PDB file of C-alpha atoms in Angstrom:
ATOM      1  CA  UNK A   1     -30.738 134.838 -68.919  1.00 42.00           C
ATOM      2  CA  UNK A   2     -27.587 136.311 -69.580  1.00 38.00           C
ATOM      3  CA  UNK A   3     -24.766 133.910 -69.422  1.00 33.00           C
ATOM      4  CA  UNK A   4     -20.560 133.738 -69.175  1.00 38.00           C
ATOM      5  CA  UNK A   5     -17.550 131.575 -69.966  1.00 38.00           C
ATOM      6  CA  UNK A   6     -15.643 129.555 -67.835  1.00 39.00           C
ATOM      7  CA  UNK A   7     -15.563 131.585 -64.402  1.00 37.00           C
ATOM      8  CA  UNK A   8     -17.813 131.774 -61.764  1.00 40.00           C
ATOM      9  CA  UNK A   9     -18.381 134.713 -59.669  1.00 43.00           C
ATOM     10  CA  UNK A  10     -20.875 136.794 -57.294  1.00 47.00           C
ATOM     11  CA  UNK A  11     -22.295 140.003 -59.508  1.00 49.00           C
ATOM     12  CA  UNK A  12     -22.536 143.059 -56.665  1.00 52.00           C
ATOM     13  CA  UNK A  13     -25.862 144.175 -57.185  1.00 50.00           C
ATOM     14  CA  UNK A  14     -27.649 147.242 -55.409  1.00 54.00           C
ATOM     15  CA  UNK A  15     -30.137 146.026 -52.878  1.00 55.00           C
ATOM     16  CA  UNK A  16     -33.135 147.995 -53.748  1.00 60.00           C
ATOM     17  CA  UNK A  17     -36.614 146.941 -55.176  1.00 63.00           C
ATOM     18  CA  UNK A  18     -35.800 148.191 -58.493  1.00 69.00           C
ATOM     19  CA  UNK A  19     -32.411 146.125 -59.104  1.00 89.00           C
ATOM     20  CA  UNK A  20     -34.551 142.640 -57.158  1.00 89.00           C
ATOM     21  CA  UNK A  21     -36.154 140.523 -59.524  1.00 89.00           C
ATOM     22  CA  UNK A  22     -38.553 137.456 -58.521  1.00 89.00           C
ATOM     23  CA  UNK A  23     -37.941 134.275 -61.351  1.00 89.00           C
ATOM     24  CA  UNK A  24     -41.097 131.833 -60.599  1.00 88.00           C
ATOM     25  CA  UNK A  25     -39.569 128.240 -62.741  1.00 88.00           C
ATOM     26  CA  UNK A  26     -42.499 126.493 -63.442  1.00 86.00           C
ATOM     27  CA  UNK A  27     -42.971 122.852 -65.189  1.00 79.00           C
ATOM     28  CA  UNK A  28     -44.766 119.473 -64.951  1.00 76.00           C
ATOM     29  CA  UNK A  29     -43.059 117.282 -62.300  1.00 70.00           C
ATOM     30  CA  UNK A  30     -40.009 115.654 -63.365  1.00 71.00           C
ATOM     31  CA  UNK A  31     -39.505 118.489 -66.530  1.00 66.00           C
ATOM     32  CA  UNK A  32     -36.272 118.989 -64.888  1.00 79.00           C
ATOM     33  CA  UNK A  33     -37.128 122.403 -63.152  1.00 79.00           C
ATOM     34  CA  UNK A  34     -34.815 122.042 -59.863  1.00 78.00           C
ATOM     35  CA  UNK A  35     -31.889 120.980 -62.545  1.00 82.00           C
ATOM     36  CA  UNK A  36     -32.577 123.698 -64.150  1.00 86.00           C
ATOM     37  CA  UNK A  37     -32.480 125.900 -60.869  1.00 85.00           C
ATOM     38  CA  UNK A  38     -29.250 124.507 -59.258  1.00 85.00           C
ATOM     39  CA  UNK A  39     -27.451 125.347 -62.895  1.00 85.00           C
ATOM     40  CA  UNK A  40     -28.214 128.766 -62.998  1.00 86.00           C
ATOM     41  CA  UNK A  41     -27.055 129.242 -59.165  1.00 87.00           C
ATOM     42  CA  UNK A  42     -23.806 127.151 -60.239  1.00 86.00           C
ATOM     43  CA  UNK A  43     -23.381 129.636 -62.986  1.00 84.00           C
ATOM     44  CA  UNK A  44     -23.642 132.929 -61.301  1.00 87.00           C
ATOM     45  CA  UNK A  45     -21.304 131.475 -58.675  1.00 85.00           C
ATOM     46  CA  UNK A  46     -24.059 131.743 -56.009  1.00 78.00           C
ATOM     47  CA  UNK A  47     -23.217 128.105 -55.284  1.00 68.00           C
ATOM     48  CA  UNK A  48     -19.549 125.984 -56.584  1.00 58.00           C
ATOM     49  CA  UNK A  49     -20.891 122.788 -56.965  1.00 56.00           C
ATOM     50  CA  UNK A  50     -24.064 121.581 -59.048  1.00 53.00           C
ATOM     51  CA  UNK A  51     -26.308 119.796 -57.296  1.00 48.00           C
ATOM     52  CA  UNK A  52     -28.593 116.519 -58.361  1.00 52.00           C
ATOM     53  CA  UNK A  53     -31.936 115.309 -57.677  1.00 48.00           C
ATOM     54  CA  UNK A  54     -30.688 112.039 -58.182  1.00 46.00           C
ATOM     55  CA  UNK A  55     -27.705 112.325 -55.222  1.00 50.00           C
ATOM     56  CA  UNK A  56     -30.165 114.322 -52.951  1.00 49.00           C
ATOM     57  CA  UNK A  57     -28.076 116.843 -52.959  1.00 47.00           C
ATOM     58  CA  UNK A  58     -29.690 119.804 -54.845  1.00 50.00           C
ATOM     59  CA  UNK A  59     -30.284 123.588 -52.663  1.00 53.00           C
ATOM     60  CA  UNK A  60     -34.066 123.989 -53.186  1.00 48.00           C
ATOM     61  CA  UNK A  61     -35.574 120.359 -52.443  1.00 46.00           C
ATOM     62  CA  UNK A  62     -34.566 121.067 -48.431  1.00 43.00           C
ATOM     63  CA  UNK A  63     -37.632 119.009 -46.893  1.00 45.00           C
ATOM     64  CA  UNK A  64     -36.553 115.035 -46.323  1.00 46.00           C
ATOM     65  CA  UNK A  65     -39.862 114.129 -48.284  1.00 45.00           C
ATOM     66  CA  UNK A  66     -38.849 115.802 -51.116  1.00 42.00           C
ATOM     67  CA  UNK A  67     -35.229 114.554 -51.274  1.00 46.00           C
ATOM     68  CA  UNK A  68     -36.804 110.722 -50.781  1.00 46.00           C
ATOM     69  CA  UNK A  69     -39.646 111.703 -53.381  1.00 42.00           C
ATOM     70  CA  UNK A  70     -37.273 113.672 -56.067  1.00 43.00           C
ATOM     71  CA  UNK A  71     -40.073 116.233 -56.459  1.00 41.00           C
ATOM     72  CA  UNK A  72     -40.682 119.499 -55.362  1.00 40.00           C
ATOM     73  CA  UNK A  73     -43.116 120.373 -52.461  1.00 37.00           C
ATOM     74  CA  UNK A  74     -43.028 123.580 -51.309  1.00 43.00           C
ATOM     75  CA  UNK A  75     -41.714 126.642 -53.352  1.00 50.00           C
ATOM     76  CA  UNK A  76     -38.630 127.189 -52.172  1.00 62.00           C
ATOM     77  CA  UNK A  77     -36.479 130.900 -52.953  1.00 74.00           C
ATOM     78  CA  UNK A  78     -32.727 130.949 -53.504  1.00 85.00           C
ATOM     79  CA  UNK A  79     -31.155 134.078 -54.457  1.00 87.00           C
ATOM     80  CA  UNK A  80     -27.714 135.009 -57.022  1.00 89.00           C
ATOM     81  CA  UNK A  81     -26.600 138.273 -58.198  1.00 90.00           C
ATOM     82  CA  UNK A  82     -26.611 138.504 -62.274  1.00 90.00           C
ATOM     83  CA  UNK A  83     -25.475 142.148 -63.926  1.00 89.00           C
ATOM     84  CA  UNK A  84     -26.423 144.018 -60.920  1.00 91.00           C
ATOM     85  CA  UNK A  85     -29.216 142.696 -59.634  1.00 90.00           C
ATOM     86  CA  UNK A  86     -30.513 140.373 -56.850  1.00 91.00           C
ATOM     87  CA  UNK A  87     -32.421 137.277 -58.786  1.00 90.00           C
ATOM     88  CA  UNK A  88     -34.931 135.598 -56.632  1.00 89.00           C
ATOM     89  CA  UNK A  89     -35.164 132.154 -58.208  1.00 87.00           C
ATOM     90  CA  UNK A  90     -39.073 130.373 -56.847  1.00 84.00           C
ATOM     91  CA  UNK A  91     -38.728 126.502 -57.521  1.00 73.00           C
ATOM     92  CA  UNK A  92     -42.360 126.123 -57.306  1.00 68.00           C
ATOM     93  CA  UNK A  93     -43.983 122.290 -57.187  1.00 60.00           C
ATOM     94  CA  UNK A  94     -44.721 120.755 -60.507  1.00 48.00           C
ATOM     95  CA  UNK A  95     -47.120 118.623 -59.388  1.00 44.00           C
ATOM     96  CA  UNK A  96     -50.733 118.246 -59.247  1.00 43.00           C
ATOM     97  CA  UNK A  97     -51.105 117.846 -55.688  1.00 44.00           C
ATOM     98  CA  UNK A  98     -49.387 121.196 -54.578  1.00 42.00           C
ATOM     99  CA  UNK A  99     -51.277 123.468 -56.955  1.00 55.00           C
ATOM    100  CA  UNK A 100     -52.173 125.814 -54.163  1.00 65.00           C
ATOM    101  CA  UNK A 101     -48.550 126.361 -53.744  1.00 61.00           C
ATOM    102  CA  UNK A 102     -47.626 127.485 -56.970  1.00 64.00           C
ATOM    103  CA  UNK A 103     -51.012 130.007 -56.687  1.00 71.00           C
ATOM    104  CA  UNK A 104     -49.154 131.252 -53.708  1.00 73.00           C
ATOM    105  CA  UNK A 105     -45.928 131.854 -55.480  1.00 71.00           C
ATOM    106  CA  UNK A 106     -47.379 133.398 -58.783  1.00 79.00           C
ATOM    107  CA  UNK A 107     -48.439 136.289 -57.170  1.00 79.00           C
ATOM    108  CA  UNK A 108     -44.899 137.578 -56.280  1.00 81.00           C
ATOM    109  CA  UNK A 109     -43.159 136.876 -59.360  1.00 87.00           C
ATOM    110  CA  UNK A 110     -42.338 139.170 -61.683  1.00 90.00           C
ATOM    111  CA  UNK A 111     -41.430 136.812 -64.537  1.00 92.00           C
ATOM    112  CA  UNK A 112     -40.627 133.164 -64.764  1.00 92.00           C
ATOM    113  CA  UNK A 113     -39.268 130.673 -66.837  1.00 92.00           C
ATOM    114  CA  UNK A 114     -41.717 127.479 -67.983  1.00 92.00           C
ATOM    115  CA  UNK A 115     -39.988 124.329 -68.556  1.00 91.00           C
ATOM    116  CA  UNK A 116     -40.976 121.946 -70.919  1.00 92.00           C
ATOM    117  CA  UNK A 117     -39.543 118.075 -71.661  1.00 91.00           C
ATOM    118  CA  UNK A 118     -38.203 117.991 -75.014  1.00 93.00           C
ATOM    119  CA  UNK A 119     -39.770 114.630 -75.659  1.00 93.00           C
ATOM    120  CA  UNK A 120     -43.086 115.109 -73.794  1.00 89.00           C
ATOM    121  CA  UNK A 121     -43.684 118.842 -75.001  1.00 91.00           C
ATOM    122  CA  UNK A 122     -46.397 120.255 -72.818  1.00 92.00           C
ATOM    123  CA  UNK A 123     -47.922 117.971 -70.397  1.00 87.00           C
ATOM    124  CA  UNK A 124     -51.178 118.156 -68.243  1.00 83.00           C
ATOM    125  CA  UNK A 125     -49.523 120.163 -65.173  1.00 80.00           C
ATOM    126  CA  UNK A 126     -47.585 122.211 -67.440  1.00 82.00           C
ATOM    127  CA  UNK A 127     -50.511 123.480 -69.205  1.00 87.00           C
ATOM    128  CA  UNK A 128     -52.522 123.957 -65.725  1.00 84.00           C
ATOM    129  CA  UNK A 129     -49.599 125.871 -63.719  1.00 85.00           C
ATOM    130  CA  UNK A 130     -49.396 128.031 -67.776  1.00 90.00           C
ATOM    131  CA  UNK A 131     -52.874 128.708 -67.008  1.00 89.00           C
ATOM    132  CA  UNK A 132     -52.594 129.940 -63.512  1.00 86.00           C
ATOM    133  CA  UNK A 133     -49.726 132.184 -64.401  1.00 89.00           C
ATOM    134  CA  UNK A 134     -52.357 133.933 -67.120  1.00 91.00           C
ATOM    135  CA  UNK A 135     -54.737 134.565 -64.630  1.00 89.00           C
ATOM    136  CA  UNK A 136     -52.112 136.503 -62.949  1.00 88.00           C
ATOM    137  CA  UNK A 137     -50.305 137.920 -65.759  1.00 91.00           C
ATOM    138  CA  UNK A 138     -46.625 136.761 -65.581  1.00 92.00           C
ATOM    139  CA  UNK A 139     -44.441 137.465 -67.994  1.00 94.00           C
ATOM    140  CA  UNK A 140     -42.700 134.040 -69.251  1.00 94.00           C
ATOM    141  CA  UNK A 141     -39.836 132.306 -71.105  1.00 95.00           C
ATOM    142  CA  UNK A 142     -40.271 128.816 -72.364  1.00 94.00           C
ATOM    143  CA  UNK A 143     -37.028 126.371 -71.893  1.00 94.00           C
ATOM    144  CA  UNK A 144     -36.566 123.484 -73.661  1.00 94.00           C
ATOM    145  CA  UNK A 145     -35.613 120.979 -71.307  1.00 92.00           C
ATOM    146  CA  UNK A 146     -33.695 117.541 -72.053  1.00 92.00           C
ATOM    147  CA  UNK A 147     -32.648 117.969 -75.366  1.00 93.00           C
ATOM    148  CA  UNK A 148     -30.254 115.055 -75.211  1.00 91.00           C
ATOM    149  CA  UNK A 149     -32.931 112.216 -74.705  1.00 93.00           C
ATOM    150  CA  UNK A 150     -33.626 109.785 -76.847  1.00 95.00           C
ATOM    151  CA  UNK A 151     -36.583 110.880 -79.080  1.00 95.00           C
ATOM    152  CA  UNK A 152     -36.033 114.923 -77.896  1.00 95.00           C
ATOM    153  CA  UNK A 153     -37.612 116.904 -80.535  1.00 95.00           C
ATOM    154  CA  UNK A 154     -37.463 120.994 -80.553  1.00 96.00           C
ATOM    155  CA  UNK A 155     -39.900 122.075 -82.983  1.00 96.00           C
ATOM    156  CA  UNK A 156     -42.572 119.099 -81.573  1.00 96.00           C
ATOM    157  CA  UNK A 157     -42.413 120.824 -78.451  1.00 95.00           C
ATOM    158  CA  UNK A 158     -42.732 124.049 -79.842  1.00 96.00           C
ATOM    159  CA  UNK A 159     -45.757 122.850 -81.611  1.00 97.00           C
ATOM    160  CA  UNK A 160     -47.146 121.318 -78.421  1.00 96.00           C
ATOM    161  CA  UNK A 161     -47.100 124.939 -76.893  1.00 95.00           C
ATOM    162  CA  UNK A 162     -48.451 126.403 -79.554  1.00 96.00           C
ATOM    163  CA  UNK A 163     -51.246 124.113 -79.988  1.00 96.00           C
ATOM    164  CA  UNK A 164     -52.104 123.513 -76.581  1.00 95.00           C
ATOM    165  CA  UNK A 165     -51.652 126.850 -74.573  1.00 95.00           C
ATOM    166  CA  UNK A 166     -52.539 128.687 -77.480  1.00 94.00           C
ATOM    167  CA  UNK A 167     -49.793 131.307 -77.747  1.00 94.00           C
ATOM    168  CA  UNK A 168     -47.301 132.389 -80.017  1.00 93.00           C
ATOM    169  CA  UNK A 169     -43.918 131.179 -79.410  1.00 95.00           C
ATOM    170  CA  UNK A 170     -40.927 132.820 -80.968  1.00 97.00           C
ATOM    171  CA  UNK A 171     -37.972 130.262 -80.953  1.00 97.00           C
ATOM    172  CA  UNK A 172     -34.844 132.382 -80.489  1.00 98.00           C
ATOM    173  CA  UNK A 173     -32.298 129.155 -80.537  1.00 98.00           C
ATOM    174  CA  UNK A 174     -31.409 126.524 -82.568  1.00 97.00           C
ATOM    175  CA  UNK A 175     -30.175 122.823 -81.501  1.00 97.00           C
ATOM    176  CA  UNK A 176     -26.728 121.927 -82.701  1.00 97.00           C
ATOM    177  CA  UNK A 177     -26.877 118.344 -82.779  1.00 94.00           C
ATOM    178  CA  UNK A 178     -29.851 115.644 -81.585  1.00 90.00           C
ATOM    179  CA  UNK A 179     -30.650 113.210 -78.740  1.00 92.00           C
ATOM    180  CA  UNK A 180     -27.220 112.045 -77.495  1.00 89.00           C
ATOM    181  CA  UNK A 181     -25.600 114.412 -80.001  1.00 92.00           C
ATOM    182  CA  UNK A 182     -26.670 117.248 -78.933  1.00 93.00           C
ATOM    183  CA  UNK A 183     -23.532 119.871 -78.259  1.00 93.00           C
ATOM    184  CA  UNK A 184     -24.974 123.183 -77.519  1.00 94.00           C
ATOM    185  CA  UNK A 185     -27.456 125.516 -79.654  1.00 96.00           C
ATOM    186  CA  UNK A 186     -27.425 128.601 -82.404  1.00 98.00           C
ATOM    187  CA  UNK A 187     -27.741 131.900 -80.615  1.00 98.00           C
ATOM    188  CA  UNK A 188     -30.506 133.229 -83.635  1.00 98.00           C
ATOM    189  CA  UNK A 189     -30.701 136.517 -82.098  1.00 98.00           C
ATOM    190  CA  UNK A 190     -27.125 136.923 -82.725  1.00 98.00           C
ATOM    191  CA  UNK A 191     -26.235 134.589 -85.275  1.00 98.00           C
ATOM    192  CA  UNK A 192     -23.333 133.003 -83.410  1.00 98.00           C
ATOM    193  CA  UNK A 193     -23.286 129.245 -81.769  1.00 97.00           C
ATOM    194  CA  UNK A 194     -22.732 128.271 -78.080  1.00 96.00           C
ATOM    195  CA  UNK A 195     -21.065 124.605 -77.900  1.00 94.00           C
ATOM    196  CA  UNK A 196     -20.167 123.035 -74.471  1.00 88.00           C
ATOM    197  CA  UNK A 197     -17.207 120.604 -73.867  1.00 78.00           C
ATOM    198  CA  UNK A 198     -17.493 117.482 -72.088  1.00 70.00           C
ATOM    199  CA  UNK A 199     -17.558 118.763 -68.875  1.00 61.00           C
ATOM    200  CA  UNK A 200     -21.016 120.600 -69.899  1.00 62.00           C
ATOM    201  CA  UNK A 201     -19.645 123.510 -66.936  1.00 68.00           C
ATOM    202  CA  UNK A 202     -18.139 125.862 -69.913  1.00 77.00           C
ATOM    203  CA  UNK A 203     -18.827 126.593 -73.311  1.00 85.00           C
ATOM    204  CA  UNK A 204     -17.240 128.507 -76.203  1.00 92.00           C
ATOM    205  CA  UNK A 205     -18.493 131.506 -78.776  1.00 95.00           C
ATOM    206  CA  UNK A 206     -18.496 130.297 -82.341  1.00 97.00           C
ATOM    207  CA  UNK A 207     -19.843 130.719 -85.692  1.00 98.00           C
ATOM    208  CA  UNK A 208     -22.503 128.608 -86.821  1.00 98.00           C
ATOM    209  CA  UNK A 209     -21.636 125.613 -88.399  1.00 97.00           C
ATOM    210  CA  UNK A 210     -21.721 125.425 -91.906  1.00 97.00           C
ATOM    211  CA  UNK A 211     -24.115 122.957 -92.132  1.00 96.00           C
ATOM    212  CA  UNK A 212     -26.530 124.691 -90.441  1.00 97.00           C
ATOM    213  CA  UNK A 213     -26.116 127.900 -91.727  1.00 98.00           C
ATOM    214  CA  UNK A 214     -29.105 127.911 -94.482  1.00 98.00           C
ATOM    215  CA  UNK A 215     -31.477 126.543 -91.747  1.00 98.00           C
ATOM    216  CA  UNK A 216     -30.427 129.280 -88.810  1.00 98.00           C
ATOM    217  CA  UNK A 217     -30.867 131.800 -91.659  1.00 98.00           C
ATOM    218  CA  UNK A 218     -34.038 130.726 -92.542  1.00 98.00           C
ATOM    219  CA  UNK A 219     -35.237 130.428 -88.721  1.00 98.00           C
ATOM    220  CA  UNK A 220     -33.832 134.233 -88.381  1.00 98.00           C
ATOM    221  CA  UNK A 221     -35.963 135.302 -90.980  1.00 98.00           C
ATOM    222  CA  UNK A 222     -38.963 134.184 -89.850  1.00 97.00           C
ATOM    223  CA  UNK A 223     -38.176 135.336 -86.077  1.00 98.00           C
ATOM    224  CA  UNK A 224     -37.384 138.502 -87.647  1.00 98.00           C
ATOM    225  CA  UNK A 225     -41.366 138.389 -89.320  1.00 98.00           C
ATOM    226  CA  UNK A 226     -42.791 137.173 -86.614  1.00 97.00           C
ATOM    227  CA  UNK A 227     -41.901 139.776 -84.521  1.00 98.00           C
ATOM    228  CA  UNK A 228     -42.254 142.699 -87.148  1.00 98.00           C
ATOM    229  CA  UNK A 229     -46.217 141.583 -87.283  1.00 97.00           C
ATOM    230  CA  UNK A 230     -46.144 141.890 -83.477  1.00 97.00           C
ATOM    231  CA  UNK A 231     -44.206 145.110 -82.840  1.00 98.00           C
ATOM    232  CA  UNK A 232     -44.410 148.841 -84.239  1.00 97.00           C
ATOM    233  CA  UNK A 233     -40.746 149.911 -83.837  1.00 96.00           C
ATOM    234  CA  UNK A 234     -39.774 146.397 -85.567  1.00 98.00           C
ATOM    235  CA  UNK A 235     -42.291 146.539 -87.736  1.00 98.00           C
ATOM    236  CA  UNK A 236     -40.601 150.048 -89.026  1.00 97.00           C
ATOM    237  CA  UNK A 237     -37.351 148.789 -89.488  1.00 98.00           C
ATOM    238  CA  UNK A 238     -38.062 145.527 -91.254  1.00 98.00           C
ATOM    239  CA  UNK A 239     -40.268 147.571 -93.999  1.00 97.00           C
ATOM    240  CA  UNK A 240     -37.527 149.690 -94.355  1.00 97.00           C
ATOM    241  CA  UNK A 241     -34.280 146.809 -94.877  1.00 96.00           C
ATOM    242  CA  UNK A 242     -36.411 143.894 -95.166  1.00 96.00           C
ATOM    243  CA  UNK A 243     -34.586 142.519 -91.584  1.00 97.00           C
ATOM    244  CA  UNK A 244     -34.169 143.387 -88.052  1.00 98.00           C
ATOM    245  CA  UNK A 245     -30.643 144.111 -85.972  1.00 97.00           C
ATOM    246  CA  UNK A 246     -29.889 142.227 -83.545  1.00 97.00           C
ATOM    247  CA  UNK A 247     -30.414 145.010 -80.996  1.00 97.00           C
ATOM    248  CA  UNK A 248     -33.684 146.048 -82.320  1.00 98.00           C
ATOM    249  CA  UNK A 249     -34.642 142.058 -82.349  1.00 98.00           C
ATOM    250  CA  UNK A 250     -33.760 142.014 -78.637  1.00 97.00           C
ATOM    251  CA  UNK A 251     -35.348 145.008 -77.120  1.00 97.00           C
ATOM    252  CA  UNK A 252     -39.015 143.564 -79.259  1.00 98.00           C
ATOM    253  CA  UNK A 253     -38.725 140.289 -78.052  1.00 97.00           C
ATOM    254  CA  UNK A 254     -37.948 141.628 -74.551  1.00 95.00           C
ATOM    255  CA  UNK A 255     -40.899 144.398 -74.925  1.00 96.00           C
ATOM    256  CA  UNK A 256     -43.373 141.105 -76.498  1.00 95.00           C
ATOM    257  CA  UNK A 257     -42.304 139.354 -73.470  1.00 93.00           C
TER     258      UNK A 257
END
């Protein structure tokens, strides 16, 4: 997801099938999916105020069960406009119960985004609704949910999703910061950091900080391996300079994807 500073605004976006794009977000109940949701609509401007399961006030959870329960029941579809196209954005239940819902929804989505807890990593429902999304080939993005809870830990989860859905994740982000500390993240792809102020609507383009240079570095370099074992064009221009661009590193990890 491509993101911006400080404004909000409606993208114009052609309305063809091409330029529409269906986003299943998937996750074990209380991963923080609708959050999640009702950010990215505050962020493209498709809504100007951020709603919160807690206040009963968030766009997808519409039915009065759901609002009472905090969870998710039916899949509901909200749409924003994001560099030209219409996004489609499927909150689909996280849990157990509702399981026929989300086999419903996975069969229109084009991609979707799996959220995980930072401290839990992959739970039970997680790991079913990552199954069902195999069996009908879905492209996905893992998010990293929660970061500032006590006990959050990035590279557990990551392990978690290694270990227990058995793929191979490629970490493109760093954490700046832990558990109530926790300020914003290191862009790896393009070596730069992305800190939000206290009002967690805007944040600011940076450098990395210094004392996290040496690790980001390191994390870059094995991204950039990773990858090269994975991908032929990569592959080509890491045996030739021994690292990858940042453009090359994107289109790979969009083409692995």
């Amino acid at each position: 997801m491509r993101t911006h500073q400080h404004t909000h605004r409606h993208t114009p976006f052609a309305d063809t099938s091409a330029a529409v794009r269906n986003l299943g977000i998937l996750a074990h109940v209380d991963a923080g999916k609708t959050t999640l949701t009702e950010r990215v609509l505050y962020a493209t401007g498709a809504t100007h105020k951020r709603g919160e399961v807690h206040d009963g006030t968030t766009v997808t959870d519409f039915d009065t069960q759901e609002r009472d329960r905090g969870i998710t029941i039916f899949a509901a579809a909200v749409s924003c406009g994001w560099d030209g196209h219409r996004i489609n954005l499927i909150d689909t239940p996280g849990h157990v119960d509702f399981s026929d819902e989300v086999e419903r929804s996975l069969r229109v989505l084009d991609g979707a985004v799996a959220v995980f807890d930072a401290v839990a990593g992959v739970e039970p429902q997680s790991e079913s609704v990552w199954r069902q999304a195999d069996r009908h080939g879905v492209p996905r993005i893992a998010f990293v949910n929660k970061m500032d809870r006590v006990g959050a830990d990035l590279d557990a989860a990551v392990t978690s999703v290694r270990e227990r859905l058995n793929v191979v994740p490629l970490v493109v982000q760093l954490p700046i910061g832990r558990e109530d500390g926790f300020t914003g993240v290191v862009d790896l792809v393009r070596m730069r950091s992305l800190i939000w102020g206290a009002g967690q609507d805007a944040y600011e383009v940076g450098t990395v900080p210094e004392d996290l240079r040496d690790e980001a570095r390191r994390r870059r370099r094995l991204l950039d391996e990773q990858v090269a074992e994975l991908h032929p064009a990569a592959l080509e221009e890491y045996c030739a300079t021994s690292a990858l661009s940042a453009p090359t590193l994107a289109a790979a990890l969009r083409d692995l994807t």
